[in-house]
Coordinates of C-alpha atoms in Angstrom, one line a residue:
X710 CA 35.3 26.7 -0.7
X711 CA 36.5 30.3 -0.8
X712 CA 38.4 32.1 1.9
X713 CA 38.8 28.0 3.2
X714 CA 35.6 28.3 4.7
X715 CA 33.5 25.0 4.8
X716 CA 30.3 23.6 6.1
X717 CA 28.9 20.0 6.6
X718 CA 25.6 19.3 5.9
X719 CA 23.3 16.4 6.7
X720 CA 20.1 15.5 6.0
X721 CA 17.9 15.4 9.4
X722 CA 14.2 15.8 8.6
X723 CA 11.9 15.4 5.8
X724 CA 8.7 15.6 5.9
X725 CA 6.5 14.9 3.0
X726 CA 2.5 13.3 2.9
X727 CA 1.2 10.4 0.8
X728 CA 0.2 10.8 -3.1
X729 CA -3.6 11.1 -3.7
X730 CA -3.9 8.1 -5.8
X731 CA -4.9 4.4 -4.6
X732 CA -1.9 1.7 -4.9
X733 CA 0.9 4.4 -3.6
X734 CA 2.1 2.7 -0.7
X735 CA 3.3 -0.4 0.3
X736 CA 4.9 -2.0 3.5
X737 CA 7.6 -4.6 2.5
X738 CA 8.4 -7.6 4.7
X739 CA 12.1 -5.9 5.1
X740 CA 10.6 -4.0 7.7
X741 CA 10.4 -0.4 4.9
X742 CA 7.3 1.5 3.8
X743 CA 7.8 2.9 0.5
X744 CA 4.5 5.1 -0.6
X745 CA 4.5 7.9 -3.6
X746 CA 5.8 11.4 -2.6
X747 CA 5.1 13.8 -5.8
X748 CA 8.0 12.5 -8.0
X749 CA 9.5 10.5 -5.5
X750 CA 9.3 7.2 -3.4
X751 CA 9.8 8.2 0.7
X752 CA 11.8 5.4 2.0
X753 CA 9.7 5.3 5.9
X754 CA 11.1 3.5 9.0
X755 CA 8.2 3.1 11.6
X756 CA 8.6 3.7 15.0
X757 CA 11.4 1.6 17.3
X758 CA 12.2 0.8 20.3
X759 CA 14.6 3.8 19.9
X760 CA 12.6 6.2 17.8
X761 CA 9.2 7.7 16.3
X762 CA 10.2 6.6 13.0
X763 CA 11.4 8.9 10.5
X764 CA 11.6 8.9 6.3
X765 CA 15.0 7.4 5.8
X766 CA 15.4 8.8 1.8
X767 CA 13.6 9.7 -1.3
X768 CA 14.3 7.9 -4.1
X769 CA 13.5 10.4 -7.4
X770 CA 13.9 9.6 -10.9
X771 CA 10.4 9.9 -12.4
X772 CA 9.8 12.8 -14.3
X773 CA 6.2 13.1 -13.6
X774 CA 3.7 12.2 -10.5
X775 CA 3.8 8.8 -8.8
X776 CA 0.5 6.6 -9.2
X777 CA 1.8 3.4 -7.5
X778 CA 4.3 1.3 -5.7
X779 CA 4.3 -2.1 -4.9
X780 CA 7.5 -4.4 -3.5
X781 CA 8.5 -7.5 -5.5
X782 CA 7.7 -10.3 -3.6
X783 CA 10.2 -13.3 -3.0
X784 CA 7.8 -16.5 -2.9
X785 CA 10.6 -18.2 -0.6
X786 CA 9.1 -15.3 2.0
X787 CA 13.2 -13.6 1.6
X788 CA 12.8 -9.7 2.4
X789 CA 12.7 -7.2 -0.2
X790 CA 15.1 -6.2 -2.3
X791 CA 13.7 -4.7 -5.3
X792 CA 10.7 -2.1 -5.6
X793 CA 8.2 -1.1 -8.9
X794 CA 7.0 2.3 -9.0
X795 CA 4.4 3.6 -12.3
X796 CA 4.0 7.4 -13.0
X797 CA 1.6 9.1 -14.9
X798 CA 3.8 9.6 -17.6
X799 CA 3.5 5.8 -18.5
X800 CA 7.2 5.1 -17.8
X801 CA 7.8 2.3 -14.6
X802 CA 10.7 2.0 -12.8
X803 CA 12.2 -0.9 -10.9
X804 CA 14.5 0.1 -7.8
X805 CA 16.9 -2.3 -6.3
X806 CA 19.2 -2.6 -3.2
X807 CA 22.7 -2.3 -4.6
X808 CA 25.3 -1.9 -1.5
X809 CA 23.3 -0.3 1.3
X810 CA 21.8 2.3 -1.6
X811 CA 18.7 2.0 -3.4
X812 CA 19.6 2.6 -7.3
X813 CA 17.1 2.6 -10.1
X814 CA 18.1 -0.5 -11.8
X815 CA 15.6 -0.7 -14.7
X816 CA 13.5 1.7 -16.6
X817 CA 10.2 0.4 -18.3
X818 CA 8.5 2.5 -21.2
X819 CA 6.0 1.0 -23.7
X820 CA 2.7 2.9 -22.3
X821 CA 0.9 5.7 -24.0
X822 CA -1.3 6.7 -20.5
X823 CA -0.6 6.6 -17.1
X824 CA 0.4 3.7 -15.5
X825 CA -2.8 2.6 -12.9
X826 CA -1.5 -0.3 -10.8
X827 CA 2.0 -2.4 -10.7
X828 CA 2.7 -6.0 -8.9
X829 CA 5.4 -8.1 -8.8
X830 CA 6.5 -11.4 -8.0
X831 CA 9.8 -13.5 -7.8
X832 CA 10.2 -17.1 -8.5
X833 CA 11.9 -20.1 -7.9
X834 CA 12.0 -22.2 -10.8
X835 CA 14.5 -25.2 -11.0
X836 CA 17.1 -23.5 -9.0
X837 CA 17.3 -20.2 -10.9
X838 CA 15.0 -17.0 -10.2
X839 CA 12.7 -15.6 -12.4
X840 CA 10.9 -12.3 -12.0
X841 CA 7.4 -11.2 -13.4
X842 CA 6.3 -8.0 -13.3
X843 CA 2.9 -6.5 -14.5
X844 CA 1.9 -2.7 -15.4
X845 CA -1.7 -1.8 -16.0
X846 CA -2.6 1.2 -17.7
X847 CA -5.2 4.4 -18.7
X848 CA -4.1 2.9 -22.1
X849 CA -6.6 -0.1 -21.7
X850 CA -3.6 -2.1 -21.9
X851 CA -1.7 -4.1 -19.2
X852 CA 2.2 -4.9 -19.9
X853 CA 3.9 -7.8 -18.6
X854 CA 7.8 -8.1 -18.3
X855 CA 10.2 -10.7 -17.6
X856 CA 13.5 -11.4 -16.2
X857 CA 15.6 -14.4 -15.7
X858 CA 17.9 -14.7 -12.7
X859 CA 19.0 -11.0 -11.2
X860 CA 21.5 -9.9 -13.4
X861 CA 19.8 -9.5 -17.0
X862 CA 16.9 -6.5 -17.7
X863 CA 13.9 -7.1 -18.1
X864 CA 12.3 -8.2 -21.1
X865 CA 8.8 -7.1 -22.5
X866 CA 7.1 -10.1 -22.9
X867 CA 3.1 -9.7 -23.6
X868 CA 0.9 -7.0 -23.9
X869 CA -2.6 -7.8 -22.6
X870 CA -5.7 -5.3 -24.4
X871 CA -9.1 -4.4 -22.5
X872 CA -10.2 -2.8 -25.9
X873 CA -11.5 0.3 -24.1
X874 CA -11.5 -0.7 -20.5
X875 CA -9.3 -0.7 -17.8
X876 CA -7.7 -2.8 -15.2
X877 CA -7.7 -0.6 -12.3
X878 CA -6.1 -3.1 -10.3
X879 CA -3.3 -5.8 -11.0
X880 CA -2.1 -9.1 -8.5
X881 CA 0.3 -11.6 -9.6
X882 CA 1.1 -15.0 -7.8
X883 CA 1.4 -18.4 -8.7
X884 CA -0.5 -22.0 -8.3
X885 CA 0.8 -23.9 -5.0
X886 CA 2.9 -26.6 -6.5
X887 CA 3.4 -25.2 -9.7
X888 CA 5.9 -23.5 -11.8
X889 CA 2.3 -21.5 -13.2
X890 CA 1.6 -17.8 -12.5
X891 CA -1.6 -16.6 -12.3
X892 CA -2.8 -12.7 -12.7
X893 CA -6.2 -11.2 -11.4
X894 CA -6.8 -8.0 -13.0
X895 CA -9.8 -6.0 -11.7
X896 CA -11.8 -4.2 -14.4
X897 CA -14.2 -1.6 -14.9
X898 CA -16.5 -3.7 -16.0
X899 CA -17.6 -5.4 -12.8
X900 CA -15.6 -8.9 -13.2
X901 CA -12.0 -9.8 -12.7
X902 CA -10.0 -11.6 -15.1
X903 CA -8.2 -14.6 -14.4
X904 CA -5.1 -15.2 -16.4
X905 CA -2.5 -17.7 -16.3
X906 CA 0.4 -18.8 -18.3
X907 CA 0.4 -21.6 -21.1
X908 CA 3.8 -21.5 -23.5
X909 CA 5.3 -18.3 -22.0
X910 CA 2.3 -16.5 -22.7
X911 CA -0.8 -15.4 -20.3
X912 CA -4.0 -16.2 -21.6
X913 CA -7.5 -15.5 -20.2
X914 CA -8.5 -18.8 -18.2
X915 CA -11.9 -17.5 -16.8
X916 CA -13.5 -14.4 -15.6
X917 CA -15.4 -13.5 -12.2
X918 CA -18.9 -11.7 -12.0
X919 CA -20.8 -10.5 -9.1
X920 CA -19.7 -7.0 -8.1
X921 CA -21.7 -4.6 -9.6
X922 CA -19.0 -1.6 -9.9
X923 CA -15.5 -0.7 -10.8
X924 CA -13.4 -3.1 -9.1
X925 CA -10.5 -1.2 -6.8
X926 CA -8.4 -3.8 -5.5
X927 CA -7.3 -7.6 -6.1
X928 CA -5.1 -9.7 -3.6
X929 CA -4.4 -13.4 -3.5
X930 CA -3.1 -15.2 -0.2
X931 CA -2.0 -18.9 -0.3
X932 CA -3.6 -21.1 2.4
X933 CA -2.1 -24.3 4.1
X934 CA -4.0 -27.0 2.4
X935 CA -2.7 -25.2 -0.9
X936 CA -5.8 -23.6 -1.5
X937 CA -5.6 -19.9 -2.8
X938 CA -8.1 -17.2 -1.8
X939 CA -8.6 -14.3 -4.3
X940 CA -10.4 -11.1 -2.3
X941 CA -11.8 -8.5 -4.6
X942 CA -13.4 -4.9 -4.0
X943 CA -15.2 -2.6 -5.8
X944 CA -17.3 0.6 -5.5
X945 CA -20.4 -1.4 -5.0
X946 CA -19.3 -1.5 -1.6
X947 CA -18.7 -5.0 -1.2
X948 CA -16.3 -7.5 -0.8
X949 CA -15.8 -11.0 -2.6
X950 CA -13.7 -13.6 -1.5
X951 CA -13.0 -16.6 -4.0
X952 CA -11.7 -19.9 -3.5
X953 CA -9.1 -21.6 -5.9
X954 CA -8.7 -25.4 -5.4
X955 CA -7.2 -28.1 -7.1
X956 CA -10.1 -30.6 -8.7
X957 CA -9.4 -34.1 -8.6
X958 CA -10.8 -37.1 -10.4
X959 CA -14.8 -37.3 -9.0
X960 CA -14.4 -40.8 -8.8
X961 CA -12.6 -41.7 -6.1
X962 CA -10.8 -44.7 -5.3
X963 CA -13.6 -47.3 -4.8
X964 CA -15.2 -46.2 -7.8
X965 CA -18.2 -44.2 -6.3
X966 CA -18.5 -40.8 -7.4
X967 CA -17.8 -38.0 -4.6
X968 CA -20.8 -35.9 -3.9
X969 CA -18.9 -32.8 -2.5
X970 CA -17.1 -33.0 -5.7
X971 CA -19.7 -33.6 -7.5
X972 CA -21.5 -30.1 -6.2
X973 CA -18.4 -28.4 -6.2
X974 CA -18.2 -29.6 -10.4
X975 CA -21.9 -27.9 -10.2
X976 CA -21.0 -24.6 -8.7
X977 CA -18.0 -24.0 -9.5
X978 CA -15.9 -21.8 -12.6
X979 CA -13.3 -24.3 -13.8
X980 CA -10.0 -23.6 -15.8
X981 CA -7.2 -25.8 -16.1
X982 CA -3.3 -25.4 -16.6
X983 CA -0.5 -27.1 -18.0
X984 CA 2.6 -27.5 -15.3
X985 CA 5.5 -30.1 -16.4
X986 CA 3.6 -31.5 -19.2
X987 CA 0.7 -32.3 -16.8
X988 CA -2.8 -30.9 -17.2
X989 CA -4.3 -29.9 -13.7
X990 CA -7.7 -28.9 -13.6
X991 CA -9.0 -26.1 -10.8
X992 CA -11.8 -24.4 -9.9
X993 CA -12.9 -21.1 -8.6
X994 CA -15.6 -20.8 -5.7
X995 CA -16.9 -17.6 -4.3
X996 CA -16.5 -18.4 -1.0
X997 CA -18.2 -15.1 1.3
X998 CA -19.2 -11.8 0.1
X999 CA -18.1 -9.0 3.0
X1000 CA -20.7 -6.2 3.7
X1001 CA -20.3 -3.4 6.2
X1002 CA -18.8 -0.4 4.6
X1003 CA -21.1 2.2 3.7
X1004 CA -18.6 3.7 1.0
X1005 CA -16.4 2.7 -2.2
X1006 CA -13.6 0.2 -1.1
X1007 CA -10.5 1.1 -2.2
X1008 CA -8.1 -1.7 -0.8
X1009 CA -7.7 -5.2 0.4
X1010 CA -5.0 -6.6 1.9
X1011 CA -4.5 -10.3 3.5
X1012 CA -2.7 -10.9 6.9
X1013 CA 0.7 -11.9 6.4
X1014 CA 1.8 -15.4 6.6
X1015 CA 2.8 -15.9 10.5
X1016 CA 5.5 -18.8 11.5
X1017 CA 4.0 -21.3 13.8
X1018 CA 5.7 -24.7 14.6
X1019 CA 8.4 -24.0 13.1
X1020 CA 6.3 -23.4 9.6
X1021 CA 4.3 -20.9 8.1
X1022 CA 0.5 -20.1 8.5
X1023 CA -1.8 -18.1 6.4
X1024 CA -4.4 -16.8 8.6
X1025 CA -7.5 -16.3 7.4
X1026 CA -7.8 -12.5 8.2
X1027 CA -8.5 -9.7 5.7
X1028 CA -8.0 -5.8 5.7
X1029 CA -10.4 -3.1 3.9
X1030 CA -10.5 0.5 3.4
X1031 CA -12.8 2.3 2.6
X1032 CA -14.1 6.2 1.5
X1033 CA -16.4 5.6 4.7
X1034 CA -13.6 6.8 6.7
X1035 CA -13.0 3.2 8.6
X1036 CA -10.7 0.5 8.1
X1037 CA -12.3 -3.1 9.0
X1038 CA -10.1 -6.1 9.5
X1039 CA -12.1 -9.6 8.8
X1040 CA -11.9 -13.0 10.3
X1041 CA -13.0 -16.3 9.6
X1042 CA -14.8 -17.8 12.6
X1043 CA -14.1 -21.5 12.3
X1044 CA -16.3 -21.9 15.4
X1045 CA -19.4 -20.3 13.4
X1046 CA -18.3 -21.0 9.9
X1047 CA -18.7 -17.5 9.2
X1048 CA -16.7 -14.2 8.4
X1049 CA -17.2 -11.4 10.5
X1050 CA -15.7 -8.0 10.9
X1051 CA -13.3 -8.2 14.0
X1052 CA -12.2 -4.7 13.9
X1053 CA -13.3 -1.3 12.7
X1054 CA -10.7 1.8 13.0
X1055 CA -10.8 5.2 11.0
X1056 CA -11.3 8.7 11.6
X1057 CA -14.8 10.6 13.2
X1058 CA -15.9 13.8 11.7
X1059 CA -13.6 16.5 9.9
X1060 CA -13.4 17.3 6.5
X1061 CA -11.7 14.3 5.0
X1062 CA -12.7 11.6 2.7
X1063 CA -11.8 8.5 4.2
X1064 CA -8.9 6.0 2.7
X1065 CA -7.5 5.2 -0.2
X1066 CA -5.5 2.1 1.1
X1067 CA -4.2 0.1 4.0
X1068 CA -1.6 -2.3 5.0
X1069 CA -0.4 -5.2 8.0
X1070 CA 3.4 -4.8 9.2
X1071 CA 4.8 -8.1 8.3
X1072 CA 3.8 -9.3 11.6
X1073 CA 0.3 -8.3 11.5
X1074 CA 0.8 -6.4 14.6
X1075 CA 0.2 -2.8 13.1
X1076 CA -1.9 -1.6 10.2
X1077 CA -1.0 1.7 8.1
X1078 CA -3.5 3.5 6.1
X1079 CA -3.5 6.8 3.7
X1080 CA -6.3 8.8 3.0
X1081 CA -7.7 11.4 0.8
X1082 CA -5.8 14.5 2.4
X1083 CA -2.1 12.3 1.7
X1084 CA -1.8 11.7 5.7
X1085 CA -0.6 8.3 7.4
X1086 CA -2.8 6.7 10.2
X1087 CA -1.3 3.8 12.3
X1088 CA -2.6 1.4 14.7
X1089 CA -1.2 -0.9 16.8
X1090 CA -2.0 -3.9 18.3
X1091 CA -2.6 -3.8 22.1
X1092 CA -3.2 -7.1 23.7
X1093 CA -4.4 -7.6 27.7
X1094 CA -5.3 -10.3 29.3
X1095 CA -9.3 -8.9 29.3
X1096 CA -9.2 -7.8 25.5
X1097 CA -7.7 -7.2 22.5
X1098 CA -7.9 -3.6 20.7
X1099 CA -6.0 -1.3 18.5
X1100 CA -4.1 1.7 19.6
X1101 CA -3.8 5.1 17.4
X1102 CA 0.5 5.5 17.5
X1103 CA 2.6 8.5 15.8
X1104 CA 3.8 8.4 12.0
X1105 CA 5.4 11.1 9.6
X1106 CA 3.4 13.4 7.7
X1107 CA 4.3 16.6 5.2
X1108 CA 2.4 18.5 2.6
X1109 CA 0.7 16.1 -0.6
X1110 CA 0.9 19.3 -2.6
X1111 CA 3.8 21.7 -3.6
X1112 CA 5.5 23.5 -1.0
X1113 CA 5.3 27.4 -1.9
X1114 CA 6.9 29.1 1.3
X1115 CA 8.7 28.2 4.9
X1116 CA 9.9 30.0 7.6
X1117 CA 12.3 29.6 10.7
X1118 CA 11.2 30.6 14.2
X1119 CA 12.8 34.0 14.8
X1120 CA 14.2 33.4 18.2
X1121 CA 16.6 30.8 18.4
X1122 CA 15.2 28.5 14.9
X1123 CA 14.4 25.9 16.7
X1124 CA 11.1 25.3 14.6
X1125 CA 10.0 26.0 11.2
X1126 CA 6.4 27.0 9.1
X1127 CA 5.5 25.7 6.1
X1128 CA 3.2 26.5 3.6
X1129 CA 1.7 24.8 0.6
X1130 CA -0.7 24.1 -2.3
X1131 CA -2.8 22.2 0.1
X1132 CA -4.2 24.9 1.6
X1133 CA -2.6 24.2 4.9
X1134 CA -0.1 25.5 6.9
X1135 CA 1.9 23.4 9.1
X1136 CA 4.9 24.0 12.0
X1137 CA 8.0 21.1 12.2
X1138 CA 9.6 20.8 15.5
X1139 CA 11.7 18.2 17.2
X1140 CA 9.9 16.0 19.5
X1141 CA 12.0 14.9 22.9
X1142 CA 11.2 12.5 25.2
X1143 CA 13.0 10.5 27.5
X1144 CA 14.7 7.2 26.0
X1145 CA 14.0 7.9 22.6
X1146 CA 15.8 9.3 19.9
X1147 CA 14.6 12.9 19.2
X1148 CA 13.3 13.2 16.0
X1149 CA 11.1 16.0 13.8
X1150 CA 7.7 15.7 13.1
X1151 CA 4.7 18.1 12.2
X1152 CA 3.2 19.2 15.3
X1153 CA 0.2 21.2 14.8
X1154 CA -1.9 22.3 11.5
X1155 CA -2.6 26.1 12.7
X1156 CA -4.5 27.2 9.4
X1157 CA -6.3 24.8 7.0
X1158 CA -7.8 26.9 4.1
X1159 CA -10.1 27.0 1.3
X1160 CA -7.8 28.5 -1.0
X1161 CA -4.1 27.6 -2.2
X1162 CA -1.7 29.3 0.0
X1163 CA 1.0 31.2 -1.8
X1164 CA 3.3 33.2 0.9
X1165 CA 4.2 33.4 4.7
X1166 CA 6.4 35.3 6.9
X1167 CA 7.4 35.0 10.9
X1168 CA 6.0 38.1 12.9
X1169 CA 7.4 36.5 16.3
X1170 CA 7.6 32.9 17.8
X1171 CA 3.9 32.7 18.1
X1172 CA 2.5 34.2 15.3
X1173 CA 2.6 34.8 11.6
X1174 CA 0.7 36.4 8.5
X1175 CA 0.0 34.0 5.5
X1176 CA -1.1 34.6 2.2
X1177 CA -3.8 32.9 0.2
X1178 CA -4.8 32.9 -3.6
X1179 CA -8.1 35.2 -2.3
X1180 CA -5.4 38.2 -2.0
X1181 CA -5.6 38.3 1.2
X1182 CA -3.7 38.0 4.2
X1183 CA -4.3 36.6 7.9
X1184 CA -2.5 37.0 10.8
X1185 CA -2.5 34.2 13.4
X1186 CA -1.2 34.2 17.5
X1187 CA -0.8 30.5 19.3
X1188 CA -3.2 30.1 22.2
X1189 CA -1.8 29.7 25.6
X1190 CA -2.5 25.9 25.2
X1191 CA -0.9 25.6 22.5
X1192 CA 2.3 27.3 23.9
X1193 CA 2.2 24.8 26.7
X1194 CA 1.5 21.6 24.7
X1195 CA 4.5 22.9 22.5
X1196 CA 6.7 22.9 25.1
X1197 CA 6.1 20.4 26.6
X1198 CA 6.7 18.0 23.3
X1199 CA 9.7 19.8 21.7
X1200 CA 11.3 21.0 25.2
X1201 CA 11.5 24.2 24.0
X1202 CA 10.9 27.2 26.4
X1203 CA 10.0 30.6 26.4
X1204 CA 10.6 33.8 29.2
X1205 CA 7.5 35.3 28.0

């Protein structure tokens, strides 16, 4: 620089909230939340042994809002290396790992609305990789691409039409023991649509009915007798959980006819595939509807597969979220044959809406949630040798609307004010404690408003004016327990 004057700069805070759109946050088995951050992807470490967890990087390419991310899954249970997001501009982008830097590696246009919902899934097939990924859209439409091994780009394959409706939700997996994908798309018309693939295309093998609402949110799980459970929810409130199995012959080897084959044949939907030449018949069971939310379910999401004896188990546990301001994890009683809801977390009171999605850790250990207002909410598992229950721990959080004003402490910056389109205005600190890194975080939310706030200035440490759309302006002065609680978490004193 001029005069040889220079100045190093590194990144050491950023704090940003969650997109208000269902879908927009994901928590990979590599350990890494990625959720939707206005134009951007926040890269989110959770707490360590060492820290409070902090958002590592944005990742920004998109020229328009984020509606949904969603990791690629590896079927071989390999971490994450690869990450879809969809925008509202109807352009999808696919992020990889390339040399300790996430890079957008592939850019996929096609759609003429905003792109809903995006899943992923990676597969082994004969030795080599292939990768299918699926993009549902406000253009009734949902696009599905496909790339051999890692190195090509990925190819548009198949465009699936809802003539006029919409799939407001998109899963992709595969059969157990078969080189056969299968996609549930949840619809606005109340049923889910079961598609799998015959000749490299995806055709419509058999559709669901029962909810009585738009459905929100699909989500396979594979069990250890290869059976696959589908869970669907919807704004009716409920929850469905089906049951795909693989039908055999109802005759069985003595020549009598099986009677719980026989009533499955009678109760069943049935579809069949073709895998290595071979047709393989299956069949679709509703297995339990879930009741106990009292508002539209936005998301469900199955426990992740836990190693035990030296192989991996599928647990027959289930996560909702719901506008009813509670997230409810399910279990399957084998004891009483029955499902039951286990545990119930959420917020009480305020002025919030409840959740737009939740997610396990890949141990299960942890669940993290986003709501209306773009916040995170984590729990964590806290076992004792009486009981088991679920502890409220620290995350990040920021603004979910554009920031339109900051300001530094006065005496010393040690702190900053921000203001935004929100209508709230929130102070960033450091937080210090012993044996842990310190870190910045939003402490305190000292004015939430009714209007969009549009200007701020520092009259001294403790108190500022703001400025609101309403033309007018406040002043505020921290409390004396405020003063104290702040010093106490950011170790930052004051004479008077």
């Amino acid at each position: 620089m001029a005069d040889g004057f220079s100045a190093n700069v590194q990144e050491s805070y950023i704090g940003v909230g969650c997109n208000r759109s269902p879908y927009s946050l994901d928590w990979g088995l590599n350990g890494l939340v990625a959720f939707a951050a206005c134009n951007s992807i926040a890269l989110y470490l959770p707490e360590g042994e060492e820290c409070a967890g902090k958002i590592k990087c944005l990742l920004s390419a998109h020229k328009q809002r984020i509606n949904c991310v969603k990791w690629i899954a590896n079927k071989n249970r390999g971490q994450e290396s690869e990450l879809i997001s969809g925008a509202i501009d109807g352009e999808a982008i696919i992020w990889k790992l390339m040399e300790d830097k996430w890079c957008q590696r592939d850019l996929l246009t096609g759609h003429s609305g905003a792109i809903i919902a995006v899943s992923g899934i990676t597969l082994d097939q004969d030795g080599n990789s292939r990768t299918i990924v699926t993009t549902s859209s406000a253009d009734s439409t949902v696009r599905i691409w496909n790339r051999n091994g890692d190195k090509d780009d990925f190819e548009f394959v198949q465009m699936l039409n809802f003539d006029g409706g919409f799939a407001f939700s998109v899963a992709i997996s595969n059969l157990p023991e078969t080189k056969v994908p299968i996609l549930a798309c949840g619809c606005e018309n109340s049923a889910v649509y079961l598609f799998t693939e015959r000749e490299c295309k995806f055709v419509l093998s058999l559709k669901l009915h029962g909810h009585e609402d738009w459905i929100r949110d699909v989500n396979f799980a594979h069990l250890d007798d290869d059976d696959v459970m589908l869970a669907s929810c919807s704004q009716d409130n409920f929850i469905r959980v089906w049951r795909i199995t693989k039908v055999t012959d109802l005759v069985d080897e003595s020549g009598v006819i099986d009677e719980n084959m026989k009533s499955l044949e009678l109760t069943s939907n049935k579809f069949s595939v073709i895998s290595e030449d071979v047709s393989l018949n299956y069949s679709a069971v509703l297995e339990t509807i879930l009741s106990g939310h009292e508002g539209w379910i936005y998301s469900v999401c199955w426990h992740p597969r836990i190693r035990q004896d030296n192989k991996f188990h599928q647990p027959l546990c289930l996560m909702s979220s719901s506008m009813d301001k509670t997230i409810v994890i399910w279990r399957f009683h084998s004891e009483a044959g029955v499902w039951m809801d286990d545990v119930r977390v959420g917020e009480v009171g305020g002025n919030t809406l409840g959740f737009y999605g939740g997610v396990f850790n890949p141990t299960g250990e942890k669940i993290l949630a986003h709501s209306y207002q773009g916040s995170l909410h984590m729990w964590r598992k806290s076992e004792s040798s009486e009981s088991c229950s679920w502890e409220s721990v620290s995350t990040v959080s920021g603004h979910f609307a554009p920031v339109q004003d900051i300001a530094w402490d006065p005496e010393g910056g040690e702190f900053l004010i921000s203001l935004s389109s929100d209508q709230t205005t929130r102070i960033h600190a450091p937080w210090r404690r012993s044996g842990y890194k310190t870190t910045w975080h939003e402490i305190a939310r000292p004015q939430v408003h009714g209007y969009n706030m549009q200007c701020l200035a520092m009259i001294s440490r403790y108190s500022f004016a703001s400025g609101a759309d309403e033309k007018v302006i406040r002043l505020f002065e921290a409390p004396r327990s405020f003063v104290d609680m702040f010093a106490f978490l950011s170790q930052i004193s004051d004479e008077n």
